[in-house]
Amino acid sequence: MPSIICRNPDRRAELQDFLRAHAIASLATIGDGQPDIAVIFYAFADDSLIFKSRTASVHSSNLINTNNAAVSVYAHASNYAGKYGVQLHGSVERIID
């Protein structure tokens, strides 16, 4: 399973803590040449984001055709100065249980 790679190794623990503390992300995929974005619930485990989705959803269909995606997770803030979040990109691995 792909793992999170932090560009700044000194902030890796902070990144992991942030991802554990949140559960909602925006998942961006591409299909038929068009971008799509979906709000997902996720769990952070084994240094990976794990989410469940219906196979018939647009983002799942897109990920079946190409496993590339981008994700944004952010803390809610009431003003610009308080915004904080992370952006991730990489490959998605399908797990069937």
CSV table of N, CA and C in Angstrom, one decimal:
chain,number,residue,atom,x,y,z
A,1,MET,N,0.8,-1.2,0.0
A,1,MET,CA,0.0,0.0,0.0
A,1,MET,C,0.9,1.2,0.0
A,2,PRO,N,0.6,2.2,-0.9
A,2,PRO,CA,1.5,3.4,-0.9
A,2,PRO,C,1.4,4.1,0.4
A,3,SER,N,2.5,4.7,0.8
A,3,SER,CA,2.6,5.5,2.1
A,3,SER,C,2.8,6.9,1.8
A,4,ILE,N,2.5,7.7,2.9
A,4,ILE,CA,2.6,9.2,2.8
A,4,ILE,C,4.1,9.5,2.8
A,5,ILE,N,4.5,10.4,1.9
A,5,ILE,CA,5.9,10.9,1.9
A,5,ILE,C,5.8,12.4,2.1
A,6,CYS,N,6.5,12.8,3.2
A,6,CYS,CA,6.5,14.2,3.5
A,6,CYS,C,7.7,14.9,2.9
A,7,ARG,N,7.5,16.0,2.2
A,7,ARG,CA,8.6,16.8,1.6
A,7,ARG,C,9.5,17.3,2.7
A,8,ASN,N,9.0,17.6,3.8
A,8,ASN,CA,9.9,18.1,4.9
A,8,ASN,C,9.9,17.0,6.0
A,9,PRO,N,10.9,16.2,6.0
A,9,PRO,CA,11.0,15.1,7.0
A,9,PRO,C,10.8,15.5,8.5
A,10,ASP,N,11.3,16.7,8.8
A,10,ASP,CA,11.2,17.2,10.1
A,10,ASP,C,9.7,17.5,10.6
A,11,ARG,N,8.8,17.5,9.6
A,11,ARG,CA,7.4,17.8,9.9
A,11,ARG,C,6.5,16.5,9.7
A,12,ARG,N,7.1,15.4,9.5
A,12,ARG,CA,6.4,14.1,9.3
A,12,ARG,C,5.4,13.8,10.4
A,13,ALA,N,5.9,13.9,11.6
A,13,ALA,CA,5.0,13.5,12.8
A,13,ALA,C,3.8,14.5,12.8
A,14,GLU,N,4.1,15.8,12.5
A,14,GLU,CA,3.0,16.8,12.5
A,14,GLU,C,2.0,16.4,11.4
A,15,LEU,N,2.4,16.0,10.3
A,15,LEU,CA,1.5,15.6,9.2
A,15,LEU,C,0.7,14.4,9.6
A,16,GLN,N,1.3,13.4,10.1
A,16,GLN,CA,0.6,12.2,10.6
A,16,GLN,C,-0.4,12.5,11.6
A,17,ASP,N,-0.1,13.4,12.6
A,17,ASP,CA,-1.0,13.8,13.6
A,17,ASP,C,-2.2,14.5,13.0
A,18,PHE,N,-1.9,15.4,12.1
A,18,PHE,CA,-3.0,16.2,11.4
A,18,PHE,C,-4.0,15.2,10.7
A,19,LEU,N,-3.4,14.3,9.9
A,19,LEU,CA,-4.3,13.3,9.2
A,19,LEU,C,-5.1,12.4,10.1
A,20,ARG,N,-4.5,12.0,11.3
A,20,ARG,CA,-5.3,11.3,12.3
A,20,ARG,C,-6.4,12.1,12.9
A,21,ALA,N,-6.2,13.3,13.0
A,21,ALA,CA,-7.1,14.2,13.7
A,21,ALA,C,-8.3,14.6,12.9
A,22,HIS,N,-8.3,14.3,11.6
A,22,HIS,CA,-9.4,14.7,10.7
A,22,HIS,C,-9.9,13.5,10.0
A,23,ALA,N,-11.1,13.6,9.4
A,23,ALA,CA,-11.7,12.4,8.7
A,23,ALA,C,-12.4,12.8,7.4
A,24,ILE,N,-12.4,14.0,7.0
A,24,ILE,CA,-13.0,14.4,5.8
A,24,ILE,C,-12.0,15.0,4.8
A,25,ALA,N,-12.0,14.6,3.6
A,25,ALA,CA,-11.1,15.1,2.6
A,25,ALA,C,-11.8,15.3,1.2
A,26,SER,N,-11.2,16.1,0.4
A,26,SER,CA,-11.7,16.3,-1.0
A,26,SER,C,-10.8,15.4,-1.8
A,27,LEU,N,-11.4,14.5,-2.6
A,27,LEU,CA,-10.6,13.6,-3.5
A,27,LEU,C,-10.8,14.1,-4.9
A,28,ALA,N,-9.7,14.4,-5.6
A,28,ALA,CA,-9.8,14.8,-7.0
A,28,ALA,C,-9.3,13.7,-7.9
A,29,THR,N,-10.1,13.4,-8.9
A,29,THR,CA,-9.7,12.4,-9.9
A,29,THR,C,-10.0,13.0,-11.3
A,30,ILE,N,-9.5,12.2,-12.3
A,30,ILE,CA,-9.7,12.6,-13.7
A,30,ILE,C,-10.4,11.5,-14.5
A,31,GLY,N,-11.4,11.8,-15.3
A,31,GLY,CA,-12.0,10.8,-16.1
A,31,GLY,C,-12.6,11.4,-17.3
A,32,ASP,N,-12.4,10.7,-18.5
A,32,ASP,CA,-12.9,11.2,-19.8
A,32,ASP,C,-12.3,12.6,-20.0
A,33,GLY,N,-11.1,12.9,-19.5
A,33,GLY,CA,-10.5,14.2,-19.7
A,33,GLY,C,-11.0,15.3,-18.9
A,34,GLN,N,-12.0,15.0,-18.0
A,34,GLN,CA,-12.6,16.0,-17.1
A,34,GLN,C,-12.3,15.8,-15.6
A,35,PRO,N,-12.0,16.8,-14.9
A,35,PRO,CA,-11.7,16.6,-13.5
A,35,PRO,C,-13.0,16.4,-12.7
A,36,ASP,N,-12.9,15.7,-11.6
A,36,ASP,CA,-14.0,15.4,-10.7
A,36,ASP,C,-13.5,15.5,-9.3
A,37,ILE,N,-14.3,16.0,-8.4
A,37,ILE,CA,-13.9,16.1,-7.0
A,37,ILE,C,-15.1,15.6,-6.2
A,38,ALA,N,-14.7,14.8,-5.1
A,38,ALA,CA,-15.7,14.3,-4.2
A,38,ALA,C,-15.3,14.4,-2.8
A,39,VAL,N,-16.2,14.6,-1.9
A,39,VAL,CA,-15.9,14.7,-0.5
A,39,VAL,C,-16.0,13.3,0.0
A,40,ILE,N,-15.0,12.8,0.8
A,40,ILE,CA,-14.9,11.5,1.3
A,40,ILE,C,-14.6,11.5,2.8
A,41,PHE,N,-15.0,10.5,3.5
A,41,PHE,CA,-14.6,10.2,4.8
A,41,PHE,C,-13.4,9.2,4.7
A,42,TYR,N,-12.4,9.4,5.5
A,42,TYR,CA,-11.2,8.5,5.4
A,42,TYR,C,-10.8,8.2,6.8
A,43,ALA,N,-9.9,7.2,6.8
A,43,ALA,CA,-9.2,6.8,8.1
A,43,ALA,C,-7.7,6.8,7.7
A,44,PHE,N,-6.9,7.2,8.6
A,44,PHE,CA,-5.5,7.2,8.4
A,44,PHE,C,-4.9,6.1,9.2
A,45,ALA,N,-4.3,5.1,8.5
A,45,ALA,CA,-3.8,3.9,9.2
A,45,ALA,C,-2.6,3.4,8.3
A,46,ASP,N,-1.6,2.9,9.0
A,46,ASP,CA,-0.4,2.3,8.3
A,46,ASP,C,0.1,3.3,7.3
A,47,ASP,N,0.1,4.6,7.7
A,47,ASP,CA,0.7,5.7,6.9
A,47,ASP,C,0.0,5.8,5.5
A,48,SER,N,-1.3,5.5,5.5
A,48,SER,CA,-2.1,5.6,4.3
A,48,SER,C,-3.5,6.1,4.6
A,49,LEU,N,-4.0,6.8,3.6
A,49,LEU,CA,-5.4,7.2,3.7
A,49,LEU,C,-6.3,6.0,3.2
A,50,ILE,N,-7.3,5.6,3.9
A,50,ILE,CA,-8.2,4.5,3.5
A,50,ILE,C,-9.6,5.1,3.5
A,51,PHE,N,-10.3,4.8,2.4
A,51,PHE,CA,-11.7,5.3,2.3
A,51,PHE,C,-12.5,4.2,1.5
A,52,LYS,N,-13.8,4.2,1.8
A,52,LYS,CA,-14.7,3.2,1.2
A,52,LYS,C,-15.6,4.0,0.3
A,53,SER,N,-15.9,3.4,-0.9
A,53,SER,CA,-16.7,4.1,-1.9
A,53,SER,C,-17.5,3.1,-2.7
A,54,ARG,N,-18.6,3.5,-3.2
A,54,ARG,CA,-19.4,2.7,-4.1
A,54,ARG,C,-18.6,2.5,-5.5
A,55,THR,N,-18.6,1.4,-6.0
A,55,THR,CA,-17.9,1.1,-7.3
A,55,THR,C,-18.6,2.0,-8.4
A,56,ALA,N,-19.9,2.3,-8.3
A,56,ALA,CA,-20.6,3.0,-9.3
A,56,ALA,C,-20.4,4.5,-9.3
A,57,SER,N,-19.7,5.0,-8.2
A,57,SER,CA,-19.5,6.5,-8.1
A,57,SER,C,-18.5,6.9,-9.2
A,58,VAL,N,-18.6,8.2,-9.5
A,58,VAL,CA,-17.8,8.8,-10.6
A,58,VAL,C,-16.3,8.6,-10.2
A,59,HIS,N,-16.0,9.0,-9.0
A,59,HIS,CA,-14.5,8.9,-8.6
A,59,HIS,C,-14.0,7.5,-8.6
A,60,SER,N,-14.8,6.5,-8.2
A,60,SER,CA,-14.4,5.1,-8.2
A,60,SER,C,-14.2,4.7,-9.6
A,61,SER,N,-15.1,5.0,-10.5
A,61,SER,CA,-14.9,4.7,-11.9
A,61,SER,C,-13.6,5.3,-12.5
A,62,ASN,N,-13.4,6.6,-12.1
A,62,ASN,CA,-12.2,7.2,-12.6
A,62,ASN,C,-10.9,6.5,-12.1
A,63,LEU,N,-11.0,6.1,-10.8
A,63,LEU,CA,-9.8,5.4,-10.2
A,63,LEU,C,-9.6,4.0,-10.7
A,64,ILE,N,-10.6,3.4,-11.2
A,64,ILE,CA,-10.5,2.1,-11.9
A,64,ILE,C,-9.7,2.3,-13.2
A,65,ASN,N,-9.9,3.4,-13.9
A,65,ASN,CA,-9.3,3.6,-15.2
A,65,ASN,C,-7.9,4.2,-15.0
A,66,THR,N,-7.7,5.0,-14.0
A,66,THR,CA,-6.3,5.5,-13.7
A,66,THR,C,-6.2,5.6,-12.2
A,67,ASN,N,-5.2,5.2,-11.6
A,67,ASN,CA,-5.1,5.2,-10.1
A,67,ASN,C,-4.5,6.4,-9.6
A,68,ASN,N,-4.4,7.5,-10.3
A,68,ASN,CA,-3.9,8.8,-9.9
A,68,ASN,C,-4.9,9.6,-9.2
A,69,ALA,N,-4.6,10.3,-8.1
A,69,ALA,CA,-5.6,11.1,-7.4
A,69,ALA,C,-4.8,12.2,-6.7
A,70,ALA,N,-5.6,13.2,-6.3
A,70,ALA,CA,-5.1,14.2,-5.4
A,70,ALA,C,-6.1,14.4,-4.2
A,71,VAL,N,-5.6,14.7,-3.1
A,71,VAL,CA,-6.5,14.8,-1.9
A,71,VAL,C,-6.1,16.1,-1.1
A,72,SER,N,-7.1,16.8,-0.6
A,72,SER,CA,-6.9,18.0,0.2
A,72,SER,C,-7.7,17.7,1.5
A,73,VAL,N,-6.9,17.9,2.6
A,73,VAL,CA,-7.5,17.8,4.0
A,73,VAL,C,-7.2,19.1,4.6
A,74,TYR,N,-8.2,19.7,5.2
A,74,TYR,CA,-8.0,21.0,5.9
A,74,TYR,C,-8.8,21.2,7.2
A,75,ALA,N,-8.2,22.0,8.0
A,75,ALA,CA,-8.9,22.3,9.3
A,75,ALA,C,-9.8,23.5,9.0
A,76,HIS,N,-11.0,23.5,9.5
A,76,HIS,CA,-12.0,24.5,9.3
A,76,HIS,C,-11.5,25.8,10.0
A,77,ALA,N,-11.6,26.9,9.4
A,77,ALA,CA,-11.2,28.2,9.9
A,77,ALA,C,-12.2,29.3,9.5
A,78,SER,N,-12.3,30.3,10.4
A,78,SER,CA,-13.3,31.3,10.1
A,78,SER,C,-12.7,32.5,9.4
A,79,ASN,N,-11.3,32.5,9.2
A,79,ASN,CA,-10.7,33.6,8.5
A,79,ASN,C,-9.5,33.0,7.7
A,80,TYR,N,-9.0,33.8,6.8
A,80,TYR,CA,-7.9,33.4,5.9
A,80,TYR,C,-6.6,33.1,6.7
A,81,ALA,N,-6.3,33.9,7.7
A,81,ALA,CA,-5.1,33.7,8.5
A,81,ALA,C,-5.1,32.4,9.3
A,82,GLY,N,-6.3,31.9,9.6
A,82,GLY,CA,-6.4,30.6,10.3
A,82,GLY,C,-6.4,29.4,9.5
A,83,LYS,N,-6.3,29.5,8.2
A,83,LYS,CA,-6.4,28.3,7.3
A,83,LYS,C,-5.2,27.4,7.5
A,84,TYR,N,-5.4,26.2,7.4
A,84,TYR,CA,-4.3,25.2,7.6
A,84,TYR,C,-4.8,23.9,7.0
A,85,GLY,N,-3.9,23.3,6.2
A,85,GLY,CA,-4.3,22.0,5.6
A,85,GLY,C,-3.1,21.3,4.9
A,86,VAL,N,-3.4,20.2,4.3
A,86,VAL,CA,-2.4,19.5,3.5
A,86,VAL,C,-3.0,19.1,2.2
A,87,GLN,N,-2.1,19.0,1.2
A,87,GLN,CA,-2.5,18.5,-0.1
A,87,GLN,C,-1.6,17.3,-0.4
A,88,LEU,N,-2.2,16.3,-0.9
A,88,LEU,CA,-1.5,15.0,-1.2
A,88,LEU,C,-1.8,14.6,-2.6
A,89,HIS,N,-0.9,13.9,-3.3
A,89,HIS,CA,-1.1,13.4,-4.6
A,89,HIS,C,-0.3,12.1,-4.7
A,90,GLY,N,-0.9,11.2,-5.6
A,90,GLY,CA,-0.2,10.0,-5.8
A,90,GLY,C,-1.1,8.9,-6.3
A,91,SER,N,-0.8,7.6,-6.1
A,91,SER,CA,-1.5,6.5,-6.6
A,91,SER,C,-2.4,5.9,-5.6
A,92,VAL,N,-3.5,5.4,-6.1
A,92,VAL,CA,-4.5,4.8,-5.2
A,92,VAL,C,-4.5,3.3,-5.5
A,93,GLU,N,-4.6,2.5,-4.4
A,93,GLU,CA,-4.6,1.0,-4.5
A,93,GLU,C,-6.0,0.6,-4.1
A,94,ARG,N,-6.6,-0.2,-5.0
A,94,ARG,CA,-8.0,-0.8,-4.7
A,94,ARG,C,-7.8,-2.0,-3.8
A,95,ILE,N,-8.6,-2.0,-2.7
A,95,ILE,CA,-8.7,-3.1,-1.8
A,95,ILE,C,-10.1,-3.7,-1.8
A,96,ILE,N,-10.2,-5.0,-2.0
A,96,ILE,CA,-11.5,-5.6,-2.0
A,96,ILE,C,-11.5,-6.6,-0.9
A,97,ASP,N,-12.5,-6.4,0.0
A,97,ASP,CA,-12.6,-7.3,1.1
A,97,ASP,C,-13.8,-8.2,1.1
